[in-house]
Coordinates of C-alpha atoms and ligand atoms in Angstrom, one line a residue:
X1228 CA 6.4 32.4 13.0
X1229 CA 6.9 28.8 13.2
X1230 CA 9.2 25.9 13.7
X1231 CA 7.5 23.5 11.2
X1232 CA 5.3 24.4 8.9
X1233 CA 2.7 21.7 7.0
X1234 CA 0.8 22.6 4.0
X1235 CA -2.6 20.5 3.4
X1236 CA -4.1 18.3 6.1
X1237 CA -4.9 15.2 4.7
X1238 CA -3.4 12.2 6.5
X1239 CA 0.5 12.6 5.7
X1240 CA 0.1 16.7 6.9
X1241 CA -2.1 15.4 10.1
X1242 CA -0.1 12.4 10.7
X1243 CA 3.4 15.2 10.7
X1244 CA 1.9 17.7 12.9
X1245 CA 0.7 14.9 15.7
X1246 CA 4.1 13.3 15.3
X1247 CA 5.7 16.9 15.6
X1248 CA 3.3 18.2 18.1
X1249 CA 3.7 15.0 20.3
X1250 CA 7.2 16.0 20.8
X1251 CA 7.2 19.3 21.6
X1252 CA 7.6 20.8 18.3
X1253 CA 6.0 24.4 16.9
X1254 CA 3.6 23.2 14.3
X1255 CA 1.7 25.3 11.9
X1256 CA -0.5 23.5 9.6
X1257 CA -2.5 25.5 6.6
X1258 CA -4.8 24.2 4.8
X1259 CA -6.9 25.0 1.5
X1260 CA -10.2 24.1 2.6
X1261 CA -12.1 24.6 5.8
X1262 CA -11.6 21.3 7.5
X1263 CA -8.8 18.0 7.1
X1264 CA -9.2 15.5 4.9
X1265 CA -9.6 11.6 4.4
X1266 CA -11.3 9.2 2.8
X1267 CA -10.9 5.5 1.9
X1268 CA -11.4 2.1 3.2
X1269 CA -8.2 1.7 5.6
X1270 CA -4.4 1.5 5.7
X1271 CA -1.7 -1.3 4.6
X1272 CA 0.7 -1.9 7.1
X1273 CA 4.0 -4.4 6.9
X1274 CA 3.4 -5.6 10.8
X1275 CA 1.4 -4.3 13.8
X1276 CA 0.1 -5.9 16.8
X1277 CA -3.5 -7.1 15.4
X1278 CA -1.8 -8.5 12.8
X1279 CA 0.7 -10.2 15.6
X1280 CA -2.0 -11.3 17.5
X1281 CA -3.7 -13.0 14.5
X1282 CA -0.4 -14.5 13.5
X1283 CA -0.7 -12.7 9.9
X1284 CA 2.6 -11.8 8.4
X1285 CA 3.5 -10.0 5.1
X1286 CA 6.2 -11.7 3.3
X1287 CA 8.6 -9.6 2.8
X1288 CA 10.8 -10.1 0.0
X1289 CA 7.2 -11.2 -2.3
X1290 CA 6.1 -7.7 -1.1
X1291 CA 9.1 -5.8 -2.1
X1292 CA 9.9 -7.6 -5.4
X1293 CA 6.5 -7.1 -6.4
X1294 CA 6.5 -3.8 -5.6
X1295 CA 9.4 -2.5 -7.8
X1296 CA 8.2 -4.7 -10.5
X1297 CA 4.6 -3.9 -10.4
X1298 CA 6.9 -0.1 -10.6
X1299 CA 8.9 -1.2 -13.6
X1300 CA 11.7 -1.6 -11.6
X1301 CA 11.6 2.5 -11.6
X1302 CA 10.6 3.4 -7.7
X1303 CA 13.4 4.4 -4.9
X1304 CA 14.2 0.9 -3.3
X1305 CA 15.7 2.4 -0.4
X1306 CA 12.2 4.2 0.3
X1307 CA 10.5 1.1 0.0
X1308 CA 12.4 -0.4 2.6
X1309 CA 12.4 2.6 5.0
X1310 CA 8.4 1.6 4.9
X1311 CA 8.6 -1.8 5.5
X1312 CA 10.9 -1.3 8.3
X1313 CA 9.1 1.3 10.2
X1314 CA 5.1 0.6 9.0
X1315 CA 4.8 -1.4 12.3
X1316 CA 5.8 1.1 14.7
X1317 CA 3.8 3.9 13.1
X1318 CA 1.1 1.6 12.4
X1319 CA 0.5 0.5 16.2
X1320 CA 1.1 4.3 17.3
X1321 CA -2.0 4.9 14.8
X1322 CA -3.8 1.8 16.6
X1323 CA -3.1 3.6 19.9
X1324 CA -5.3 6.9 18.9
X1325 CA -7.8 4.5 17.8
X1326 CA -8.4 2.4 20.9
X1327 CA -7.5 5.9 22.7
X1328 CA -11.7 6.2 21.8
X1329 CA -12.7 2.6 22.3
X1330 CA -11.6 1.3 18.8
X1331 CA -10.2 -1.3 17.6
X1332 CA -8.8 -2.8 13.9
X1333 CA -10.0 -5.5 12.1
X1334 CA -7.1 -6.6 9.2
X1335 CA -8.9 -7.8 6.2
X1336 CA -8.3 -11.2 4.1
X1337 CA -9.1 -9.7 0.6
X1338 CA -5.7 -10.2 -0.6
X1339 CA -4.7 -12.3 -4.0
X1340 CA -3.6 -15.6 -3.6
X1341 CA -2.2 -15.5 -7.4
X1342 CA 1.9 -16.2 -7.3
X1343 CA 2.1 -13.8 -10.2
X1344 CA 0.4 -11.1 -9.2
X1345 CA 0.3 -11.9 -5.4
X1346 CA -0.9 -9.7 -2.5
X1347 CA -0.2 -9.4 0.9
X1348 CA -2.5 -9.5 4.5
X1349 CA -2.2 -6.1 6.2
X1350 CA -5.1 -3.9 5.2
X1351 CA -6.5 -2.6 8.3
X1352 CA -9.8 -0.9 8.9
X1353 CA -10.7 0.7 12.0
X1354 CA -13.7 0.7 14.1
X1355 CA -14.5 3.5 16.3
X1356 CA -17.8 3.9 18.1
X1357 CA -20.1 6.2 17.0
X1358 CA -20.0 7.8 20.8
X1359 CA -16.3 9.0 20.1
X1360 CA -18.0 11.9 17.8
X1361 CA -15.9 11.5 14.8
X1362 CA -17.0 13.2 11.7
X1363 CA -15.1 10.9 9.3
X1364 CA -17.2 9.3 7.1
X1365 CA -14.0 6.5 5.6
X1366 CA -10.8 5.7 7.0
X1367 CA -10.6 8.6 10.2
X1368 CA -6.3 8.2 10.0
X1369 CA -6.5 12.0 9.3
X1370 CA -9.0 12.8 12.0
X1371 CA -7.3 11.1 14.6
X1372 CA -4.1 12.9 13.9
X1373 CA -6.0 15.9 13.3
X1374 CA -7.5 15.7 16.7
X1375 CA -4.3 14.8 19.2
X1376 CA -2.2 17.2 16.9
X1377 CA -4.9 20.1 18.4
X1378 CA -4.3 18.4 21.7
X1379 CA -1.0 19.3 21.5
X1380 CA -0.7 22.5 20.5
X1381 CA -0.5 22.2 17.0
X1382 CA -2.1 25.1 15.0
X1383 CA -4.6 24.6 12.3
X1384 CA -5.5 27.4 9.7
X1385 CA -8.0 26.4 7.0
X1386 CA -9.2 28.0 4.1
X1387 CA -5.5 29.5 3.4
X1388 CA -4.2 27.8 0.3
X1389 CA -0.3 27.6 0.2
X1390 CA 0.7 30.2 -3.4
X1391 CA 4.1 30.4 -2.9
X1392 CA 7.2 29.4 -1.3
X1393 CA 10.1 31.1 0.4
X1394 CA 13.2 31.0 -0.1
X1395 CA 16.1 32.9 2.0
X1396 CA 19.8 33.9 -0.2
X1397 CA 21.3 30.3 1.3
X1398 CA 18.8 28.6 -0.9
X1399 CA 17.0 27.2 1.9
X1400 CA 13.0 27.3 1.9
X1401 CA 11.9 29.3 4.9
X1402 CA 8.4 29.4 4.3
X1403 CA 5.3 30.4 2.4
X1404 CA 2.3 32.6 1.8
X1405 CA -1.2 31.7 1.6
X1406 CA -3.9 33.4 0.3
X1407 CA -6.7 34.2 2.5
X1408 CA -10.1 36.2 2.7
X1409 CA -8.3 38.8 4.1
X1410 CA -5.4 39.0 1.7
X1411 CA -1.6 37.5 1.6
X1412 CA -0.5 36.2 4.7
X1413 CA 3.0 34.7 5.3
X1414 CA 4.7 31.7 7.4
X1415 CA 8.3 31.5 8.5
X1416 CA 9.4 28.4 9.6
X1417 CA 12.5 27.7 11.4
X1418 CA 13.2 24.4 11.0
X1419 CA 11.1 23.1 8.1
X1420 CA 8.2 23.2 5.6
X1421 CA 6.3 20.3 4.5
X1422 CA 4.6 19.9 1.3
X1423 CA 1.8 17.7 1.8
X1424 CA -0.5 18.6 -0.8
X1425 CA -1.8 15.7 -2.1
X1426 CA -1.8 14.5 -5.7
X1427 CA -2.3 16.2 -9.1
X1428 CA -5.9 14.6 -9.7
X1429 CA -7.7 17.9 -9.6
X1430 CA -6.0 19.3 -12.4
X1431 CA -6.9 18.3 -16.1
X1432 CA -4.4 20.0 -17.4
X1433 CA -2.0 18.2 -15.2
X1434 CA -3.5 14.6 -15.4
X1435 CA -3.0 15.2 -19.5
X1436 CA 0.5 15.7 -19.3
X1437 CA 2.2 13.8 -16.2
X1438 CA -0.6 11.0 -15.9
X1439 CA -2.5 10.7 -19.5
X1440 CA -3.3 7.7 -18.7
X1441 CA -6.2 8.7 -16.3
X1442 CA -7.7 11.9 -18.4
X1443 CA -10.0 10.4 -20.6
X1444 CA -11.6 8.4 -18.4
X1445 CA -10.4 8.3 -14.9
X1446 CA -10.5 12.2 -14.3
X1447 CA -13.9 12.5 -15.3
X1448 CA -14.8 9.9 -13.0
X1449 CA -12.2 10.8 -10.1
X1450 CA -14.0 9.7 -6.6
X1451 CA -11.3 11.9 -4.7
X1452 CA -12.8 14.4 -1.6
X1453 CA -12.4 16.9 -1.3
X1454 CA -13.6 17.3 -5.4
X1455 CA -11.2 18.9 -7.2
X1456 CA -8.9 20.5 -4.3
X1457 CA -6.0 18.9 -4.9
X1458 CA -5.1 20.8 -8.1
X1459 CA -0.5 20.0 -8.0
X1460 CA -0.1 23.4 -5.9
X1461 CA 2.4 21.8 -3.8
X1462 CA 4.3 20.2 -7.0
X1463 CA 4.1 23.6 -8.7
X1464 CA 5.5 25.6 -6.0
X1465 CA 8.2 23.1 -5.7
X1466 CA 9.1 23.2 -9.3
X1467 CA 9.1 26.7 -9.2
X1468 CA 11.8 27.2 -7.0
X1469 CA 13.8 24.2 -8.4
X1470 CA 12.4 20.7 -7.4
X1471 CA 12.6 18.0 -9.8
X1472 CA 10.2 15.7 -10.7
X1473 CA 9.9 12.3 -10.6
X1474 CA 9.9 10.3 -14.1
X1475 CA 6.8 10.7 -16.8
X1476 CA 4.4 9.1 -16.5
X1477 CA 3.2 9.5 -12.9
X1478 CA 1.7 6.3 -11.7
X1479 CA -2.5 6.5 -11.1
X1480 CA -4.4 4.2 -8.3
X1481 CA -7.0 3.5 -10.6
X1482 CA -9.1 0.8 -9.2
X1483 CA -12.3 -0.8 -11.2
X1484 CA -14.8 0.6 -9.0
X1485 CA -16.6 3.3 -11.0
X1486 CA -19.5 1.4 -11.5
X1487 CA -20.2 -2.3 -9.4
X1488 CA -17.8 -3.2 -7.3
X1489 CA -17.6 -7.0 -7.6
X1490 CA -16.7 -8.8 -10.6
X1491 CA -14.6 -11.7 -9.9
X1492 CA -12.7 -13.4 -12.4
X1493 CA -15.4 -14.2 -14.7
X1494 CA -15.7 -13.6 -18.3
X1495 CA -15.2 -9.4 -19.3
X1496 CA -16.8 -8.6 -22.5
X1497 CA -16.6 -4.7 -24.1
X1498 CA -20.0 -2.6 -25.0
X1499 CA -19.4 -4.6 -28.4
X1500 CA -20.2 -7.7 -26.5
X1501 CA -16.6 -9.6 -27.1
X1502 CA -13.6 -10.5 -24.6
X1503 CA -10.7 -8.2 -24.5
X1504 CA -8.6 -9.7 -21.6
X1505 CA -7.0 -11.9 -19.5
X1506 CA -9.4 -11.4 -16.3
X1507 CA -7.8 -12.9 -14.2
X1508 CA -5.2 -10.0 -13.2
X1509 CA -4.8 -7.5 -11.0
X1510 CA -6.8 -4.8 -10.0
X1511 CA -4.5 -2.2 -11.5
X1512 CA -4.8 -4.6 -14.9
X1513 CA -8.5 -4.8 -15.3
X1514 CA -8.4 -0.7 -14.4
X1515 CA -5.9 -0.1 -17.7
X1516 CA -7.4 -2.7 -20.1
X1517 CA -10.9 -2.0 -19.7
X1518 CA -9.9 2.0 -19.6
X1519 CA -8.8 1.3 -23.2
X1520 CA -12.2 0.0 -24.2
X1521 CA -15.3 2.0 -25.9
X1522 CA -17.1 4.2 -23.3
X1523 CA -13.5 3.0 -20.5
X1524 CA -16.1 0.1 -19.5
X1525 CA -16.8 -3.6 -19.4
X1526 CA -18.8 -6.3 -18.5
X1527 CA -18.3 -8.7 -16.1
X1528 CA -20.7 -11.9 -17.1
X1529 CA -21.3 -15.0 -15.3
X1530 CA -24.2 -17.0 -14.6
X1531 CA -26.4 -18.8 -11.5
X1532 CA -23.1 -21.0 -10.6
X1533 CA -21.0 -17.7 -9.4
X1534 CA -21.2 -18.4 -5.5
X1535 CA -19.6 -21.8 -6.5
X1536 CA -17.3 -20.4 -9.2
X1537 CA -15.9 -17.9 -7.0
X1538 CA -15.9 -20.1 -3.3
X1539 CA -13.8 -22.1 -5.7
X1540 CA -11.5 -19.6 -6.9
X1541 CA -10.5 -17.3 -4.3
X1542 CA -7.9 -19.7 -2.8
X1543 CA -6.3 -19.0 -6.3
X1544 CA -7.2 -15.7 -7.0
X1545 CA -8.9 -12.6 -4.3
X1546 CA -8.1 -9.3 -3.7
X1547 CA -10.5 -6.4 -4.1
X1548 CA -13.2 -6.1 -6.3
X1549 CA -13.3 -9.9 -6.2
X1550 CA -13.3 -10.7 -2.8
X1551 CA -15.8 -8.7 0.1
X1552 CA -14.1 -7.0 2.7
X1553 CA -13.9 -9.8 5.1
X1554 CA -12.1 -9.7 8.7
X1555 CA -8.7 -12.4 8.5
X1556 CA -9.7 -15.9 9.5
X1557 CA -13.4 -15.5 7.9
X1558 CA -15.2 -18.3 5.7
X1559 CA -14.9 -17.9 1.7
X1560 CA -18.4 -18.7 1.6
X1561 CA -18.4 -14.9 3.2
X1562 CA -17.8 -13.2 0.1
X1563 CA -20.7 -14.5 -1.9
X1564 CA -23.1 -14.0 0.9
X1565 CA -22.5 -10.4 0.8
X1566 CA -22.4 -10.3 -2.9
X1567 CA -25.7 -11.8 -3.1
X1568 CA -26.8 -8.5 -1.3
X1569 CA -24.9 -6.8 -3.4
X1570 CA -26.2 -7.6 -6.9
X1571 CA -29.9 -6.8 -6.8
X1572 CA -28.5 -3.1 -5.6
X1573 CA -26.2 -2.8 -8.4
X1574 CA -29.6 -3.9 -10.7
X1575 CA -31.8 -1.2 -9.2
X1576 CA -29.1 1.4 -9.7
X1577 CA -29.4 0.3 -13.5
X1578 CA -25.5 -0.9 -13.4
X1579 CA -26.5 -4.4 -13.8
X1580 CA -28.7 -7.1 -16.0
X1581 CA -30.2 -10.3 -15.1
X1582 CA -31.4 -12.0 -17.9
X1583 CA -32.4 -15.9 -18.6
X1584 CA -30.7 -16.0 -21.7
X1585 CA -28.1 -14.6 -23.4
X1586 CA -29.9 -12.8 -25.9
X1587 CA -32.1 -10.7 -23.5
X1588 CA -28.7 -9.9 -21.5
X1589 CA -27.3 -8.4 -24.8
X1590 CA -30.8 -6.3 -25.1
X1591 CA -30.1 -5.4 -21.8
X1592 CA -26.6 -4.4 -21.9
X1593 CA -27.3 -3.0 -25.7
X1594 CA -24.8 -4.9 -27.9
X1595 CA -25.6 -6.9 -30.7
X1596 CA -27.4 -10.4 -29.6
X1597 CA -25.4 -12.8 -32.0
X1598 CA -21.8 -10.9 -30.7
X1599 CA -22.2 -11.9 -27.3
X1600 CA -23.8 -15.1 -28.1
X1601 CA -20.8 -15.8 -30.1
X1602 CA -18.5 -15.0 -27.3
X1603 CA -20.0 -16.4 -24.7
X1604 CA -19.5 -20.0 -27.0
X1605 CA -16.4 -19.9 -27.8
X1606 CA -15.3 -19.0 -23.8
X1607 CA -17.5 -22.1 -22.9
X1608 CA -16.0 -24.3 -25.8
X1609 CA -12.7 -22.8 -24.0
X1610 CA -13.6 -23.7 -20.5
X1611 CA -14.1 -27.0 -21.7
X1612 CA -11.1 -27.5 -23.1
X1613 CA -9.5 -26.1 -20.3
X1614 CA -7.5 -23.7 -22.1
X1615 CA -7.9 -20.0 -22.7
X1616 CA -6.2 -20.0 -25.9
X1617 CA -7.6 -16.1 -26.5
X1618 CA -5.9 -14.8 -23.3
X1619 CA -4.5 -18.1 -21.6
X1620 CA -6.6 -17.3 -18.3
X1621 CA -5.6 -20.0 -15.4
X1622 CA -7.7 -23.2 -16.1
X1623 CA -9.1 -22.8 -12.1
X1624 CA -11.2 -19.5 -13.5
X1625 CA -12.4 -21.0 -16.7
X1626 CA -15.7 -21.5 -15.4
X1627 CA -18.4 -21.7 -18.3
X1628 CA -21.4 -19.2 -18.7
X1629 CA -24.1 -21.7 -18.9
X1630 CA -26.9 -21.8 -17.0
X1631 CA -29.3 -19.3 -16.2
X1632 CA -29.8 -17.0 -14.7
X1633 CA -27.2 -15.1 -16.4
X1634 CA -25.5 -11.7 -15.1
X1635 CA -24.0 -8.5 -16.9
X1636 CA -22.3 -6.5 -14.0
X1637 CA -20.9 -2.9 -14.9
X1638 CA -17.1 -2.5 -14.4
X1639 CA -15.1 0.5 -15.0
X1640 CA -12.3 2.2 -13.9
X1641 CA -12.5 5.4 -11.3
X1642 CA -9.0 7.9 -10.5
X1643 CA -8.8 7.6 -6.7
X1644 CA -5.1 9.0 -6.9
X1645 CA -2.2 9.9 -8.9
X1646 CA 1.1 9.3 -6.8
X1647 CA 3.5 11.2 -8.7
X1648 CA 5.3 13.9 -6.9
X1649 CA 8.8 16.1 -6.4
X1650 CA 12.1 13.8 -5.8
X1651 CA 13.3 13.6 -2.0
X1652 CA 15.9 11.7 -0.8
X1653 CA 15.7 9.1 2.1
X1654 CA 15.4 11.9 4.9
X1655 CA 12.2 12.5 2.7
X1656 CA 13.9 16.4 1.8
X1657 CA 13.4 17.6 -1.9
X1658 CA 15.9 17.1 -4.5
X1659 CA 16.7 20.0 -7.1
X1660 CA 17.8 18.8 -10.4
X1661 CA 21.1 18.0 -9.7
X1662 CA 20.0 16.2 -7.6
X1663 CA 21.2 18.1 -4.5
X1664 CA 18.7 18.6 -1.3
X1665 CA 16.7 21.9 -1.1
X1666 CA 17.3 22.8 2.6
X1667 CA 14.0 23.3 4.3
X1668 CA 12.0 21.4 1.9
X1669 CA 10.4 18.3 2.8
X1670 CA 7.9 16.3 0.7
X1671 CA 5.0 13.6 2.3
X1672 CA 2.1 11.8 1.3
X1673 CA 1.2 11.8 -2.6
X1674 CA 3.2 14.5 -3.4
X1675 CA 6.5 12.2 -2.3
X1676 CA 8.5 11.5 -5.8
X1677 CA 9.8 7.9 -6.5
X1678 CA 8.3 5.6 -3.9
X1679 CA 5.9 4.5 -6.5
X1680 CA 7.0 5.0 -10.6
X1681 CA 5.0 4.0 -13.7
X1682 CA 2.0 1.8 -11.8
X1683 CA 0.4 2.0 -8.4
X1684 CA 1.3 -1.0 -6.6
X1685 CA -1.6 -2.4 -5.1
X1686 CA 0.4 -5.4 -3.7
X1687 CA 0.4 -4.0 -0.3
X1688 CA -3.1 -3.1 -0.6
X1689 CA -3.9 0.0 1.4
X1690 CA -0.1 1.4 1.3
X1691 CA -0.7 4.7 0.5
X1692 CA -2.7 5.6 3.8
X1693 CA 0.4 3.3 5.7
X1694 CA 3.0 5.6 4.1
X1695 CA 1.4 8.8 4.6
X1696 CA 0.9 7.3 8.4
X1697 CA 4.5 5.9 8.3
X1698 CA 6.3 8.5 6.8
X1699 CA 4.5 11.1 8.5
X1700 CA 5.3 10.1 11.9
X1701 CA 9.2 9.4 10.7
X1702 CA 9.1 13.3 10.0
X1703 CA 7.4 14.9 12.6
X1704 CA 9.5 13.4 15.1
X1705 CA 12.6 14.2 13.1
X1706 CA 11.5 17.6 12.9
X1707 CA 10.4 18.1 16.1
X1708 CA 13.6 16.9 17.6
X1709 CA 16.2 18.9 15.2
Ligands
FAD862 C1 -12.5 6.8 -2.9 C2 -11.1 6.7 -2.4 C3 -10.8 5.6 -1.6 C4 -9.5 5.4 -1.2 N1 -9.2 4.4 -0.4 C5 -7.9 4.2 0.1 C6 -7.7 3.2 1.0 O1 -8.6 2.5 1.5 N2 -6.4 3.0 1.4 C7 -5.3 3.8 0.9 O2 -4.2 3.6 1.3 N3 -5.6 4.8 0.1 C8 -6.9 5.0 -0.4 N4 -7.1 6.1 -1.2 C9 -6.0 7.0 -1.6 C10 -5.6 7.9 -0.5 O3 -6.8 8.4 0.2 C11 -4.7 9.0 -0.9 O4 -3.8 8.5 -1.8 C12 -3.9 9.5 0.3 O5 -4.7 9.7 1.5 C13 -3.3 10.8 0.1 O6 -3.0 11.5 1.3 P1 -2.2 12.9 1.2 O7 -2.1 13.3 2.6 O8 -1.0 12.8 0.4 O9 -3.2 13.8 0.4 P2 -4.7 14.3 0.7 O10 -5.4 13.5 1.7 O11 -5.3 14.6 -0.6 O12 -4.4 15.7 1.4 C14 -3.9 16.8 0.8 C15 -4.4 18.1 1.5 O13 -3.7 19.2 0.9 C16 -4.6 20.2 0.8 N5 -4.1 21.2 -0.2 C17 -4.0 21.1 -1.5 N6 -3.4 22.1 -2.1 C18 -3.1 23.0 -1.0 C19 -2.5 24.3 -0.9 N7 -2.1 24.9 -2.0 N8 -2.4 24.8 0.3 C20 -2.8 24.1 1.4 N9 -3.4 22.9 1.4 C21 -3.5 22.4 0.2 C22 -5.9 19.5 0.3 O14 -7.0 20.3 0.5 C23 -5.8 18.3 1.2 O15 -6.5 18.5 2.5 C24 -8.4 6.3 -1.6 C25 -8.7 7.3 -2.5 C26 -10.1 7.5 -2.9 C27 -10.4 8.7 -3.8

């Protein structure tokens, strides 16, 4: 018997149990496998006193318009805001458990520039000493949690996958069973029970019909960890007992990172060797149109100008995969430094050509010579014009593929997430379908229906590990003190 009961520990399950736990509250947490997960870069946060310090501030009303457009206009507004408003406080009482070790944050200037399909500062990664002991190998949001949760009382039980929920003759959902080693095993929970099992991306069968978007290529390459644990449990016992979901399709964070991770705004070409795209776009963008291409790959070509080319560009363009992951108020000239490291790596790992001419870059690449040759003319007779009349790219990235050395760098899309989940309302508690509230039944983390719809909005780079953070902390505490 508890008072609140999580299922999964990833960071919105950790973040709820430390929140919970913090305040005195009964917290059982079970978990499928044998130890909490995370993974990733860092979180997105809307304020928090690095960014203070650094004078960095996330426009607001950009972020939010962006975000329910980049969402075709489909997300729950009113959750949007409830993150905006309350990323800061949750975000700092993260940055507390951080510097709690000696850490600190560093908020990263990789955002786009672009008016159309801007980005804002706020992507935090920490830094914690190796001396603290942490076992995380990315973003330790979930360890931290994991750990003062433990501190204070919270109980963790791995290897018990959540199978079922309860449900008492009110209607309200009192608990669950998990399956163990040693048979069934079941969970009351007094005040409530938190489904915070993560997305849907384990599941084939699942990704084909919510998300089909990602099966062909994306699932295959999925770069979520734990591999194939997340499998919709948490969405399946929800819809068994009467949850609703959110509206088909369910959006995928598919970033282009399968392969190399730079590739600027240059010129894309397919495994046919010709153009396909506008590159200039967001990351989300070059993910879906090159997912649609033979193989769910491209090539990003330039030539021995690109340190120039893309100096020149990023005060126009930048975000990820275009931009390194350099600290707010660093030099452009930064990002081509590190790329410069970066490409003869991607060439040894046999994801990337360097050629002298054309001709020997489409041997390399294994398309047909006069193809590319063809398309690399007719973008240079473009650049020179200074209009993209194929795609009508901004002039700024029309930057000609002329001298040699040239470059063929791999770029494909990989599923990190699919955020698609059970409808809640703003108290984050599940919604049947009529839309009434499922008493006991609370959703977090990529299992939370509605705060994203159609497209992953990358805007507020980082803002899935800030709402899991955010919202999970809102919760706890809410829980803790019902
Ligand atoms: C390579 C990579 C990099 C990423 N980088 C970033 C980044 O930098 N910033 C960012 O914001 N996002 C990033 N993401 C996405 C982000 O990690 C996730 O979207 C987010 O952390 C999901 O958190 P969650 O708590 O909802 O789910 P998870 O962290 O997946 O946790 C779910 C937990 O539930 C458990 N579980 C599943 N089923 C059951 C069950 N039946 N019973 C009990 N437990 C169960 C799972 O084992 C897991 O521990 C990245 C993703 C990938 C793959």
């Amino acid at each position: 018997d508890t008072d609140i009961l999580v299922i999964g520990a990833g960071l919105a399950g950790c973040a709820c149990a430390a929140a919970a736990a913090e305040k005195g509250g009964k917290v059982t947490v079970v978990e499928k496998t044998s130890s909490f997960n995370g993974r990733g870069g860092g979180f997105g946060a809307i304020n928090s006193r690095y960014m203070e310090e650094l004078g960095v501030k996330v426009d607001k009303v950009n972020a939010k318009q962006h975000w329910i457009a980049q969402c075709a206009s489909r997300a729950n507004e009113d959750l949007i805001v409830k993150f905006f408003n309350n990323s800061e406080e949750a975000s700092n009482w993260l940055l507390d458990k951080c510097e709690a070790l000696g850490g600190s944050a560093m908020v990263g200037a990789f955002y786009s520039h672009d008016d159309v399909y801007a980005e804002q500062p706020g992507y935090h990664m920490l830094m914690i000493p190796e001396e603290a002991g942490l076992t995380s190998t990315g973003f330790a949001g979930a360890e931290l949690c994991y750990l003062d949760a433990v501190r204070d009382g919270a109980e963790f039980v791995f290897d018990s996958p959540a199978v079922q929920l309860l449900k008492d003759d009110a209607g309200k959902v009192t608990g669950c069973i998990c399956e163990t080693g040693e048979g069934y095993v079941q969970y009351n929970a007094a005040k409530g029970v938190v489904l915070a099992t993560g997305d849907i991306g384990g599941s084939l069968e699942m990704c084909e019909a919510y998300a089909p978007i990602c099966a062909e290529y994306g699932q295959p390459r999925s770069q979520y960890t734990p591999a194939g644990a997340n499998t919709g449990d948490g969405h399946k016992m929800g819809m068994w007992i009467g949850a609703q979901l959110q509206d088909l399709p369910f959006p995928t964070m598919m970033h282009p990172q399968a392969f190399c991770w730079f590739h600027g705004p240059f010129l894309f070409v397919n495994d046919n060797g010709e153009r396909f795209m506008c590159e200039d776009t967001w990351v989300q963008g070059k993910s879906l149109a090159i997912n649609k291409q033979p193989g769910g790959e491209a090539w990003s070509i330039f030539d021995a100008n690109w340190p120039t080319d893309l100096v020149n560009g990023l005060p126009y363009g930048g975000g990820m995969f275009w931009d390194s992951f350099r600290p707010y108020g660093s030099d452009l000239e930064l990002a081509p430094e590190y790329f410069k490291t970066q490409i003869p790596e991607y060439v040894k790992q046999g994801i990337a050509y360097e050629a002298d001419t054309i001709e020997d870059l489409a041997a390399q690449i294994g398309c047909d010579a006069s193809v590319l040759s063809a398309t690399v003319e007719r973008y240079n007779g473009m650049c020179e014009a200074g209009e993209d009349t194929d795609y009508y790219k901004k002039p700024v990235f029309l930057t000609p593929v002329k001298e040699g050395p040239f470059y063929a760098l791999k770029v494909g899309p990989a599923l990190l997430a699919v955020c698609g989940g059970l409808k809640c309302n703003n108290d984050f508690q599940c919604l049947d379908e009529n839309g009434e509230v499922i008493e006991g039944l609370y959703v977090l983390g990529n299992i939370m229906g509605d705060i994203t719809a159609v497209d992953y909005p990358i805007n507020v780079a980082g803002n899935s590990h800030g709402r899991c953070i955010t919202f999970g902390y809102m919760l706890g505490h809410d829980l803790a003190e019902a």
